[in-house]
Amino acid sequence: MVSEQLVDLSRLQFAATAMYHFLFVPLTIGMTWMLVIMESVYVMTGKVIYKDMTRFWGKLFGINFALGVTTGITMEFQFGTNWAYYSHYVGDIFGAPLAIEGLMAFFLESTFIGLFFFGWDRLSRRQHLLVTVLMAVGTNLSALWILIANGWMQNPVGAEFNYQTMRMEMTSFWALVFNPDAQAKFVHTVSAGYVTGAMFVLSISSWYLLHGRDVEFAKKSFRIAAAFGFASACSVIVLGDESGYTVGEAQQTKLAAMEAMWETEPAPAGLKLIAGINEAQMKNDWEISVPWLLGLIGTRSLDKQLPGIHEIRAKNRERVVSGIEAVRALEQVRHNPDDLAAKARLQTHQANLGFGLLLRKYVRTMDEVTPELIDRAAADTIPRVAPLFWSFRLMVAIGFGFFALSGLALWYSIRGSFAERRWLLRWALWFLPLPWLACELGWFVAEYGRQPWTIYGVLPTHLSVSTLSVGSLYGSLAGFVGFYTVLLVVELYLMVRFSRQGPGSLGTGRYALETAHT
Amino acid sequence: MLDYETLKVIWWLLVGVLLVGFAVMDGHDMGVGTLLPFVGKNDVERRIIINTVGPHWDGNQVWFITGGGAIFAAWPLVYATAFSGFYWAMLAVLWALFFRPVGFDYRSKIQDARWRSTWDWGLFVGGAVPPLIFGVAFGNLLQGVPFSFDEDLVSTYTGSFWALLNPFALLCGVVSSAMIAAHGAVYLAHRTEGAIAQRVRLTAVAAFVVMLLGFAAAGVWLAQGIDGFVIRSAVDTAGAANPLAKQVTREAGAWLANYQRWPLTLALPALGFAGALLAMLAVSRGRTLIAFVASSLAMTGVIGTAGISMFPFVMPSSSHPASSLTVWDSVSSHLTLSIMFWAVVIFMPLIIAYTGWAYRVMAGKVTADFIRENEHSAY
């Protein structure tokens, strides 16, 4: 059996490096379109200030992008280095979108980002704009493919277990691509990136306005950010991926957990705004809820029921029992491929194989399984409720905060009076870190809410790891923490330095603080 | 849909193509990184050197990322076993690569000699370490590495990081490093002028000499001193991928068997030698573009030699030979191989086309004037 410490450390390392990576991704995703908008205005109007905007915000984008690339390679390595059995077990499906991401998206993004920075004097205006657009398309396509891969982890469609190769194999590529879960996730995630990009420009522009310098530059940037930000904030809320949560069973479990819905309520279920969660007794001590709301959002209907945690757990217990049969039959078939009876039993129980594998956390063979262990495995299928419940609520609250802020920013942009409303500018400035917090909370809900699985219902997390020593994990974790801390310090130093200096850092002679850095 | 057996062979070729693509494209900017602190004598020279690859290093690095992704998709067992088995070697590559994006982008943003020199050495690490480790890795693959599978196909690696650094593997590392340094020098000769161009010509010739001697020595060593692997049971080349369904033995001279069976494959080692000799000759006469093509062909020959010597093995196991991974039994399903094949067929020509366009846009020598005029935007 795999040591629990190894599993915990592998999870910690993946979570830490993934969350760190996602500090840089959303800004990249959002900024690419902001740059496209700014440069389009430049090409259409010929006003050089818009070119300067593209170049200055592009400079900050570049500082951020460098760390996005750096930390992105870690993610690709880590499936192989630390999750070897996962890579073997589902690589047939999971590897494809990753490879296509490289072929279709990364090449596009990375080739044109070079021309974006270096091609200003060598390309015509239109050519350069095309380069910027292709860079943005590449960035967004890469989000699409990685979210197709991640969507499959939540809702594994278009695949089947093959006992000969001892792994999951693809049966339909299009089911994988058009997985509703992946599509909902893609729209939600890129929208969150757009909000991040818009808030970034809005905040820093507000800072210039509060200090009364580079005012024209800041005003123009603010207006674009307000409009783009408001559209994105609407999109991130309306197309919030809650609709995706009813698609597969994985998401039903996650939905029940993040809504602290212990009992199955008559449809349409109410939405708990806050609740006193009692994890030990599996109930809420008190709650304040809005009737009907969750049922309406979650199922888009009045009569479809959403299962509560108790019901899901009871159903999963049956699946564990069936899964034990699947594991037994699989062992027999692997031992003797001509055993037709075992093959037939495997066929019957195959859909629950993953639930049987949950027991491998406690026992080596299915002969050692006791009813208590079956209960335990069934209980394991429910993630902890309170962290999900509160993370989700905080994320949503921040989301509505963006909606209000960007709405007001847009309103006063249209009225032309935002630059005098210092309270608005200060609000925008204080909100600067919040998009990142919301993004991290969202990913926490998505990934922690999938536990105890790496692939929902198919492969338990504790079987997915590489057979490494605990010492190796401590060593690599320490290495990542060290490298990433230094890199973050350097990145923030440059970000703050160039943000403070502002467009003067371009050295064009048109802005304040030209001499602060040469 | 192409049949499974054909696709398995095609994917062996495609992984080779991606590796060669990586060596040619990412290789030249890694070579440039390796040479940077030695060839650039002052800040302006170093900025010239960095800016020859400034607009391209990121696109080039995608050859590496896509190569990794393609191995994941097409050979999941190889990806899983190699990355977890070579844990510390892989982390060393990864951590070395950390220095590249930040090194390129951050170095010239601050005008401070210590800051810049630190990043220059960072770019050196990011350029020099990966090719060295990849060469060492190939050296170990040729000798077999200690891993085995249990009945659930969980792989366990029993070697240590230090055991990877054996003499033959280090020799392969030298060949790889010399090849990449030479390639970078040839590229620099093409993109710079004056003193730098003069200097790197000599560097290129010296690196090619080391590479040729190393390649020849490794060839003799492989033929005389290293037992190859042979599959001793019938192989269902079109069957489901199961690496435990075969018997494998070690035999002296087995790594030369393919050259006897298909004499045409001798063209690969020949290409390695001929390409390097031609590149040496061309670069010393200032024919830098020809030298770059020849150097690329040399790398194709060297990588191809390692590949065809082992075929059909990809990752032989020294401790439990039956667990060895081959092109027949470590691959993805028929459907996945087929989809990925078409993805490559569709996208690879596009990638080559727009990468070519990007190089054309940025073509020409990078000069001191260019650095002066682009003080605030150049790397």
PDB file of C-alpha atoms in Angstrom, chain B residues 17-267:
ATOM      1  CA  VAL B  17      11.020  14.194 -35.311  1.00  0.00           C
ATOM      2  CA  LEU B  18       9.986  16.126 -32.201  1.00  0.00           C
ATOM      3  CA  LEU B  19      13.314  15.364 -30.507  1.00  0.00           C
ATOM      4  CA  VAL B  20      15.220  16.524 -33.572  1.00  0.00           C
ATOM      5  CA  GLY B  21      12.959  19.593 -33.772  1.00  0.00           C
ATOM      6  CA  PHE B  22      13.765  20.308 -30.150  1.00  0.00           C
ATOM      7  CA  ALA B  23      17.506  19.883 -30.734  1.00  0.00           C
ATOM      8  CA  VAL B  24      17.540  22.083 -33.836  1.00  0.00           C
ATOM      9  CA  MET B  25      15.281  24.849 -32.526  1.00  0.00           C
ATOM     10  CA  ASP B  26      15.554  24.940 -28.740  1.00  0.00           C
ATOM     11  CA  GLY B  27      19.064  23.556 -29.134  1.00  0.00           C
ATOM     12  CA  HIS B  28      20.420  26.638 -30.836  1.00  0.00           C
ATOM     13  CA  ASP B  29      19.161  28.979 -28.138  1.00  0.00           C
ATOM     14  CA  MET B  30      20.378  26.636 -25.412  1.00  0.00           C
ATOM     15  CA  GLY B  31      23.741  26.656 -27.163  1.00  0.00           C
ATOM     16  CA  VAL B  32      23.644  30.435 -27.226  1.00  0.00           C
ATOM     17  CA  GLY B  33      22.869  30.427 -23.488  1.00  0.00           C
ATOM     18  CA  THR B  34      25.749  28.055 -22.833  1.00  0.00           C
ATOM     19  CA  LEU B  35      28.221  30.284 -24.667  1.00  0.00           C
ATOM     20  CA  LEU B  36      26.850  33.597 -23.408  1.00  0.00           C
ATOM     21  CA  PRO B  37      29.151  34.268 -20.406  1.00  0.00           C
ATOM     22  CA  PHE B  38      32.248  33.156 -22.323  1.00  0.00           C
ATOM     23  CA  VAL B  39      31.730  34.699 -25.732  1.00  0.00           C
ATOM     24  CA  GLY B  40      30.206  38.004 -24.627  1.00  0.00           C
ATOM     25  CA  LYS B  41      33.028  40.141 -23.251  1.00  0.00           C
ATOM     26  CA  ASN B  42      30.964  43.167 -22.179  1.00  0.00           C
ATOM     27  CA  ASP B  43      27.365  44.163 -21.619  1.00  0.00           C
ATOM     28  CA  VAL B  44      26.697  45.285 -25.179  1.00  0.00           C
ATOM     29  CA  GLU B  45      28.151  42.073 -26.600  1.00  0.00           C
ATOM     30  CA  ARG B  46      26.090  40.020 -24.217  1.00  0.00           C
ATOM     31  CA  ARG B  47      22.949  41.890 -25.152  1.00  0.00           C
ATOM     32  CA  ILE B  48      23.723  41.273 -28.827  1.00  0.00           C
ATOM     33  CA  ILE B  49      24.089  37.574 -28.136  1.00  0.00           C
ATOM     34  CA  ILE B  50      20.868  37.389 -26.128  1.00  0.00           C
ATOM     35  CA  ASN B  51      18.904  39.343 -28.704  1.00  0.00           C
ATOM     36  CA  THR B  52      19.803  36.967 -31.518  1.00  0.00           C
ATOM     37  CA  VAL B  53      17.381  34.544 -29.860  1.00  0.00           C
ATOM     38  CA  GLY B  54      15.273  37.142 -27.998  1.00  0.00           C
ATOM     39  CA  PRO B  55      12.209  36.967 -30.228  1.00  0.00           C
ATOM     40  CA  HIS B  56      12.414  33.201 -30.714  1.00  0.00           C
ATOM     41  CA  TRP B  57      13.447  31.374 -27.548  1.00  0.00           C
ATOM     42  CA  ASP B  58       9.895  31.073 -26.270  1.00  0.00           C
ATOM     43  CA  GLY B  59       8.536  29.563 -29.461  1.00  0.00           C
ATOM     44  CA  ASN B  60      11.546  27.247 -29.596  1.00  0.00           C
ATOM     45  CA  GLN B  61      10.961  26.064 -26.068  1.00  0.00           C
ATOM     46  CA  VAL B  62       7.560  24.782 -27.144  1.00  0.00           C
ATOM     47  CA  TRP B  63       9.340  22.026 -29.084  1.00  0.00           C
ATOM     48  CA  PHE B  64      10.428  20.752 -25.725  1.00  0.00           C
ATOM     49  CA  ILE B  65       7.004  21.152 -24.110  1.00  0.00           C
ATOM     50  CA  THR B  66       5.217  19.578 -27.058  1.00  0.00           C
ATOM     51  CA  GLY B  67       7.746  16.755 -27.138  1.00  0.00           C
ATOM     52  CA  GLY B  68       6.911  16.032 -23.500  1.00  0.00           C
ATOM     53  CA  GLY B  69       3.181  16.270 -24.196  1.00  0.00           C
ATOM     54  CA  ALA B  70       3.461  13.994 -27.217  1.00  0.00           C
ATOM     55  CA  ILE B  71       5.339  11.358 -25.224  1.00  0.00           C
ATOM     56  CA  PHE B  72       2.615  11.605 -22.562  1.00  0.00           C
ATOM     57  CA  ALA B  73      -0.093  11.122 -25.181  1.00  0.00           C
ATOM     58  CA  ALA B  74       1.600   8.509 -27.369  1.00  0.00           C
ATOM     59  CA  TRP B  75       3.802   6.631 -24.883  1.00  0.00           C
ATOM     60  CA  PRO B  76       2.155   7.155 -21.493  1.00  0.00           C
ATOM     61  CA  LEU B  77       4.131   4.358 -19.852  1.00  0.00           C
ATOM     62  CA  VAL B  78       7.428   5.826 -21.029  1.00  0.00           C
ATOM     63  CA  TYR B  79       6.415   9.263 -19.794  1.00  0.00           C
ATOM     64  CA  ALA B  80       5.329   7.862 -16.422  1.00  0.00           C
ATOM     65  CA  THR B  81       8.310   5.563 -15.923  1.00  0.00           C
ATOM     66  CA  ALA B  82      11.044   7.887 -17.170  1.00  0.00           C
ATOM     67  CA  PHE B  83       9.857  11.054 -15.422  1.00  0.00           C
ATOM     68  CA  SER B  84       9.281   9.354 -12.061  1.00  0.00           C
ATOM     69  CA  GLY B  85      12.342   7.106 -12.309  1.00  0.00           C
ATOM     70  CA  PHE B  86      14.704   9.924 -13.278  1.00  0.00           C
ATOM     71  CA  TYR B  87      13.084  12.084 -10.578  1.00  0.00           C
ATOM     72  CA  TRP B  88      16.069  14.185  -9.554  1.00  0.00           C
ATOM     73  CA  ALA B  89      17.496  14.393 -13.060  1.00  0.00           C
ATOM     74  CA  MET B  90      14.134  15.667 -14.315  1.00  0.00           C
ATOM     75  CA  LEU B  91      13.900  18.194 -11.499  1.00  0.00           C
ATOM     76  CA  ALA B  92      17.416  19.367 -12.331  1.00  0.00           C
ATOM     77  CA  VAL B  93      16.307  19.945 -15.935  1.00  0.00           C
ATOM     78  CA  LEU B  94      13.153  21.690 -14.768  1.00  0.00           C
ATOM     79  CA  TRP B  95      14.897  23.933 -12.294  1.00  0.00           C
ATOM     80  CA  ALA B  96      17.567  24.792 -14.850  1.00  0.00           C
ATOM     81  CA  LEU B  97      14.814  25.741 -17.297  1.00  0.00           C
ATOM     82  CA  PHE B  98      13.386  28.127 -14.683  1.00  0.00           C
ATOM     83  CA  PHE B  99      16.268  30.480 -15.425  1.00  0.00           C
ATOM     84  CA  ARG B 100      15.407  30.936 -19.075  1.00  0.00           C
ATOM     85  CA  PRO B 101      12.108  32.845 -19.239  1.00  0.00           C
ATOM     86  CA  VAL B 102      13.023  35.114 -16.344  1.00  0.00           C
ATOM     87  CA  GLY B 103      16.628  35.408 -17.454  1.00  0.00           C
ATOM     88  CA  PHE B 104      15.678  36.566 -20.934  1.00  0.00           C
ATOM     89  CA  ASP B 105      12.890  38.895 -19.862  1.00  0.00           C
ATOM     90  CA  TYR B 106      14.292  40.352 -16.640  1.00  0.00           C
ATOM     91  CA  ARG B 107      18.022  40.654 -17.313  1.00  0.00           C
ATOM     92  CA  SER B 108      18.141  43.975 -19.129  1.00  0.00           C
ATOM     93  CA  LYS B 109      15.216  45.567 -17.313  1.00  0.00           C
ATOM     94  CA  ILE B 110      17.536  46.765 -14.548  1.00  0.00           C
ATOM     95  CA  GLN B 111      20.804  48.545 -15.237  1.00  0.00           C
ATOM     96  CA  ASP B 112      23.032  46.998 -12.637  1.00  0.00           C
ATOM     97  CA  ALA B 113      26.139  44.983 -13.397  1.00  0.00           C
ATOM     98  CA  ARG B 114      25.573  42.410 -10.662  1.00  0.00           C
ATOM     99  CA  TRP B 115      21.917  41.929 -11.552  1.00  0.00           C
ATOM    100  CA  ARG B 116      22.780  41.396 -15.217  1.00  0.00           C
ATOM    101  CA  SER B 117      25.712  39.115 -14.565  1.00  0.00           C
ATOM    102  CA  THR B 118      23.573  36.966 -12.255  1.00  0.00           C
ATOM    103  CA  TRP B 119      20.993  36.451 -14.979  1.00  0.00           C
ATOM    104  CA  ASP B 120      23.736  35.780 -17.546  1.00  0.00           C
ATOM    105  CA  TRP B 121      24.857  32.843 -15.439  1.00  0.00           C
ATOM    106  CA  GLY B 122      21.228  31.876 -15.019  1.00  0.00           C
ATOM    107  CA  LEU B 123      20.897  31.726 -18.796  1.00  0.00           C
ATOM    108  CA  PHE B 124      24.076  29.664 -18.887  1.00  0.00           C
ATOM    109  CA  VAL B 125      22.574  27.139 -16.451  1.00  0.00           C
ATOM    110  CA  GLY B 126      19.299  27.081 -18.388  1.00  0.00           C
ATOM    111  CA  GLY B 127      21.189  26.459 -21.627  1.00  0.00           C
ATOM    112  CA  ALA B 128      23.894  24.070 -20.476  1.00  0.00           C
ATOM    113  CA  VAL B 129      22.201  21.764 -17.962  1.00  0.00           C
ATOM    114  CA  PRO B 130      19.286  20.353 -20.007  1.00  0.00           C
ATOM    115  CA  PRO B 131      21.374  19.118 -22.991  1.00  0.00           C
ATOM    116  CA  LEU B 132      23.924  17.589 -20.633  1.00  0.00           C
ATOM    117  CA  ILE B 133      21.238  15.707 -18.698  1.00  0.00           C
ATOM    118  CA  PHE B 134      19.452  14.584 -21.850  1.00  0.00           C
ATOM    119  CA  GLY B 135      22.721  13.196 -23.166  1.00  0.00           C
ATOM    120  CA  VAL B 136      23.343  11.419 -19.867  1.00  0.00           C
ATOM    121  CA  ALA B 137      19.779  10.078 -19.975  1.00  0.00           C
ATOM    122  CA  PHE B 138      20.317   8.621 -23.459  1.00  0.00           C
ATOM    123  CA  GLY B 139      23.566   7.091 -22.236  1.00  0.00           C
ATOM    124  CA  ASN B 140      21.644   5.362 -19.486  1.00  0.00           C
ATOM    125  CA  LEU B 141      18.833   4.218 -21.764  1.00  0.00           C
ATOM    126  CA  LEU B 142      21.421   2.525 -23.987  1.00  0.00           C
ATOM    127  CA  GLN B 143      22.689   0.601 -20.965  1.00  0.00           C
ATOM    128  CA  GLY B 144      19.232  -0.126 -19.569  1.00  0.00           C
ATOM    129  CA  VAL B 145      17.867   1.380 -16.369  1.00  0.00           C
ATOM    130  CA  PRO B 146      16.708  -0.429 -13.223  1.00  0.00           C
ATOM    131  CA  PHE B 147      12.903  -0.456 -13.043  1.00  0.00           C
ATOM    132  CA  SER B 148      10.137  -3.019 -13.009  1.00  0.00           C
ATOM    133  CA  PHE B 149       6.355  -3.229 -13.063  1.00  0.00           C
ATOM    134  CA  ASP B 150       4.082  -5.055 -10.667  1.00  0.00           C
ATOM    135  CA  GLU B 151       0.950  -6.846 -11.901  1.00  0.00           C
ATOM    136  CA  ASP B 152      -1.032  -3.580 -11.827  1.00  0.00           C
ATOM    137  CA  LEU B 153       1.693  -1.903 -13.947  1.00  0.00           C
ATOM    138  CA  VAL B 154       2.881   0.272 -11.090  1.00  0.00           C
ATOM    139  CA  SER B 155       6.496   1.065 -11.924  1.00  0.00           C
ATOM    140  CA  THR B 156       9.226   1.056  -9.328  1.00  0.00           C
ATOM    141  CA  TYR B 157      12.646   2.485 -10.026  1.00  0.00           C
ATOM    142  CA  THR B 158      15.479   1.093  -7.944  1.00  0.00           C
ATOM    143  CA  GLY B 159      18.462   3.115  -9.121  1.00  0.00           C
ATOM    144  CA  SER B 160      19.820   6.313  -7.619  1.00  0.00           C
ATOM    145  CA  PHE B 161      20.534   9.690  -9.152  1.00  0.00           C
ATOM    146  CA  TRP B 162      24.291   9.207  -8.738  1.00  0.00           C
ATOM    147  CA  ALA B 163      24.224   5.865 -10.549  1.00  0.00           C
ATOM    148  CA  LEU B 164      23.078   7.764 -13.642  1.00  0.00           C
ATOM    149  CA  LEU B 165      26.442   9.518 -13.735  1.00  0.00           C
ATOM    150  CA  ASN B 166      28.443   6.522 -14.980  1.00  0.00           C
ATOM    151  CA  PRO B 167      31.321   6.885 -17.454  1.00  0.00           C
ATOM    152  CA  PHE B 168      29.477   5.881 -20.628  1.00  0.00           C
ATOM    153  CA  ALA B 169      26.502   8.098 -19.788  1.00  0.00           C
ATOM    154  CA  LEU B 170      28.818  11.023 -19.067  1.00  0.00           C
ATOM    155  CA  LEU B 171      30.480  10.482 -22.431  1.00  0.00           C
ATOM    156  CA  CYS B 172      27.042  10.715 -24.061  1.00  0.00           C
ATOM    157  CA  GLY B 173      26.450  13.867 -22.044  1.00  0.00           C
ATOM    158  CA  VAL B 174      29.658  15.346 -23.467  1.00  0.00           C
ATOM    159  CA  VAL B 175      28.552  14.506 -27.013  1.00  0.00           C
ATOM    160  CA  SER B 176      25.177  16.127 -26.403  1.00  0.00           C
ATOM    161  CA  SER B 177      26.615  19.247 -24.770  1.00  0.00           C
ATOM    162  CA  ALA B 178      29.257  19.692 -27.472  1.00  0.00           C
ATOM    163  CA  MET B 179      26.645  19.243 -30.184  1.00  0.00           C
ATOM    164  CA  ILE B 180      24.359  21.880 -28.683  1.00  0.00           C
ATOM    165  CA  ALA B 181      27.216  24.314 -28.011  1.00  0.00           C
ATOM    166  CA  ALA B 182      28.457  23.902 -31.590  1.00  0.00           C
ATOM    167  CA  HIS B 183      24.953  24.435 -32.934  1.00  0.00           C
ATOM    168  CA  GLY B 184      24.540  27.586 -30.851  1.00  0.00           C
ATOM    169  CA  ALA B 185      27.921  28.862 -32.032  1.00  0.00           C
ATOM    170  CA  VAL B 186      26.971  28.305 -35.667  1.00  0.00           C
ATOM    171  CA  TYR B 187      23.725  30.190 -35.108  1.00  0.00           C
ATOM    172  CA  LEU B 188      25.598  33.065 -33.455  1.00  0.00           C
ATOM    173  CA  ALA B 189      28.059  33.178 -36.331  1.00  0.00           C
ATOM    174  CA  HIS B 190      25.090  33.635 -38.628  1.00  0.00           C
ATOM    175  CA  ARG B 191      23.367  36.343 -36.607  1.00  0.00           C
ATOM    176  CA  THR B 192      26.296  38.473 -35.413  1.00  0.00           C
ATOM    177  CA  GLU B 193      29.202  40.296 -36.999  1.00  0.00           C
ATOM    178  CA  GLY B 194      32.703  41.472 -36.180  1.00  0.00           C
ATOM    179  CA  ALA B 195      34.499  40.280 -33.074  1.00  0.00           C
ATOM    180  CA  ILE B 196      31.715  38.052 -31.766  1.00  0.00           C
ATOM    181  CA  ALA B 197      31.279  36.309 -35.108  1.00  0.00           C
ATOM    182  CA  GLN B 198      35.043  35.730 -35.301  1.00  0.00           C
ATOM    183  CA  ARG B 199      35.156  34.289 -31.813  1.00  0.00           C
ATOM    184  CA  VAL B 200      32.228  31.899 -32.208  1.00  0.00           C
ATOM    185  CA  ARG B 201      33.614  30.422 -35.425  1.00  0.00           C
ATOM    186  CA  LEU B 202      36.555  29.077 -33.475  1.00  0.00           C
ATOM    187  CA  THR B 203      34.232  27.930 -30.705  1.00  0.00           C
ATOM    188  CA  ALA B 204      32.078  26.077 -33.211  1.00  0.00           C
ATOM    189  CA  VAL B 205      35.034  24.251 -34.741  1.00  0.00           C
ATOM    190  CA  ALA B 206      36.362  23.252 -31.324  1.00  0.00           C
ATOM    191  CA  ALA B 207      32.947  22.025 -30.160  1.00  0.00           C
ATOM    192  CA  PHE B 208      32.450  20.001 -33.342  1.00  0.00           C
ATOM    193  CA  VAL B 209      35.826  18.319 -32.808  1.00  0.00           C
ATOM    194  CA  VAL B 210      34.812  17.319 -29.273  1.00  0.00           C
ATOM    195  CA  MET B 211      31.466  16.080 -30.532  1.00  0.00           C
ATOM    196  CA  LEU B 212      33.010  14.011 -33.343  1.00  0.00           C
ATOM    197  CA  LEU B 213      35.586  12.400 -31.054  1.00  0.00           C
ATOM    198  CA  GLY B 214      32.945  11.718 -28.420  1.00  0.00           C
ATOM    199  CA  PHE B 215      30.485  10.297 -30.925  1.00  0.00           C
ATOM    200  CA  ALA B 216      33.134   7.982 -32.361  1.00  0.00           C
ATOM    201  CA  ALA B 217      34.266   6.865 -28.907  1.00  0.00           C
ATOM    202  CA  ALA B 218      30.689   6.211 -27.799  1.00  0.00           C
ATOM    203  CA  GLY B 219      30.123   4.159 -30.957  1.00  0.00           C
ATOM    204  CA  VAL B 220      33.130   1.952 -30.286  1.00  0.00           C
ATOM    205  CA  TRP B 221      32.177   1.604 -26.634  1.00  0.00           C
ATOM    206  CA  LEU B 222      28.615   0.659 -27.556  1.00  0.00           C
ATOM    207  CA  ALA B 223      29.799  -1.977 -30.015  1.00  0.00           C
ATOM    208  CA  GLN B 224      32.454  -3.487 -27.740  1.00  0.00           C
ATOM    209  CA  GLY B 225      31.397  -2.986 -24.171  1.00  0.00           C
ATOM    210  CA  ILE B 226      27.621  -2.678 -23.847  1.00  0.00           C
ATOM    211  CA  ASP B 227      25.174  -5.529 -24.077  1.00  0.00           C
ATOM    212  CA  GLY B 228      22.033  -4.730 -26.006  1.00  0.00           C
ATOM    213  CA  PHE B 229      18.565  -6.134 -25.435  1.00  0.00           C
ATOM    214  CA  VAL B 230      16.665  -8.662 -27.538  1.00  0.00           C
ATOM    215  CA  ILE B 231      13.034  -9.743 -27.418  1.00  0.00           C
ATOM    216  CA  ARG B 232      13.045 -13.541 -27.138  1.00  0.00           C
ATOM    217  CA  SER B 233       9.351 -14.278 -27.383  1.00  0.00           C
ATOM    218  CA  ALA B 234       6.836 -13.751 -30.159  1.00  0.00           C
ATOM    219  CA  VAL B 235       5.551 -10.165 -30.183  1.00  0.00           C
ATOM    220  CA  ASP B 236       2.067  -9.251 -31.245  1.00  0.00           C
ATOM    221  CA  THR B 237       3.067  -5.957 -32.811  1.00  0.00           C
ATOM    222  CA  ALA B 238      -0.555  -5.064 -33.521  1.00  0.00           C
ATOM    223  CA  GLY B 239      -1.841  -6.171 -30.118  1.00  0.00           C
ATOM    224  CA  ALA B 240      -2.887  -4.314 -26.967  1.00  0.00           C
ATOM    225  CA  ALA B 241      -0.019  -2.629 -25.178  1.00  0.00           C
ATOM    226  CA  ASN B 242       1.115  -4.787 -22.278  1.00  0.00           C
ATOM    227  CA  PRO B 243       4.799  -4.572 -21.396  1.00  0.00           C
ATOM    228  CA  LEU B 244       4.695  -7.701 -19.240  1.00  0.00           C
ATOM    229  CA  ALA B 245       3.781 -10.052 -22.083  1.00  0.00           C
ATOM    230  CA  LYS B 246       7.267 -10.684 -23.462  1.00  0.00           C
ATOM    231  CA  GLN B 247      10.629 -12.182 -22.633  1.00  0.00           C
ATOM    232  CA  VAL B 248      13.785 -10.182 -23.035  1.00  0.00           C
ATOM    233  CA  THR B 249      17.462 -11.125 -22.780  1.00  0.00           C
ATOM    234  CA  ARG B 250      20.686  -9.156 -22.917  1.00  0.00           C
ATOM    235  CA  GLU B 251      23.241  -9.970 -25.560  1.00  0.00           C
ATOM    236  CA  ALA B 252      26.590  -8.602 -26.621  1.00  0.00           C
ATOM    237  CA  GLY B 253      26.359  -6.710 -29.894  1.00  0.00           C
ATOM    238  CA  ALA B 254      22.566  -6.657 -29.922  1.00  0.00           C
ATOM    239  CA  TRP B 255      22.531  -2.877 -30.383  1.00  0.00           C
ATOM    240  CA  LEU B 256      24.234  -3.390 -33.759  1.00  0.00           C
ATOM    241  CA  ALA B 257      21.704  -5.907 -35.036  1.00  0.00           C
ATOM    242  CA  ASN B 258      19.486  -3.345 -36.732  1.00  0.00           C
ATOM    243  CA  TYR B 259      22.378  -2.123 -38.880  1.00  0.00           C
ATOM    244  CA  GLN B 260      22.875  -5.666 -40.170  1.00  0.00           C
ATOM    245  CA  ARG B 261      19.185  -6.194 -40.751  1.00  0.00           C
ATOM    246  CA  TRP B 262      18.653  -2.846 -42.505  1.00  0.00           C
ATOM    247  CA  PRO B 263      22.059  -1.673 -43.822  1.00  0.00           C
ATOM    248  CA  LEU B 264      20.484   1.584 -44.959  1.00  0.00           C
ATOM    249  CA  THR B 265      20.236   2.663 -41.324  1.00  0.00           C
ATOM    250  CA  LEU B 266      24.031   3.043 -41.348  1.00  0.00           C
ATOM    251  CA  ALA B 267      23.256   6.321 -43.054  1.00  0.00           C
TER     252      ALA B 267
END
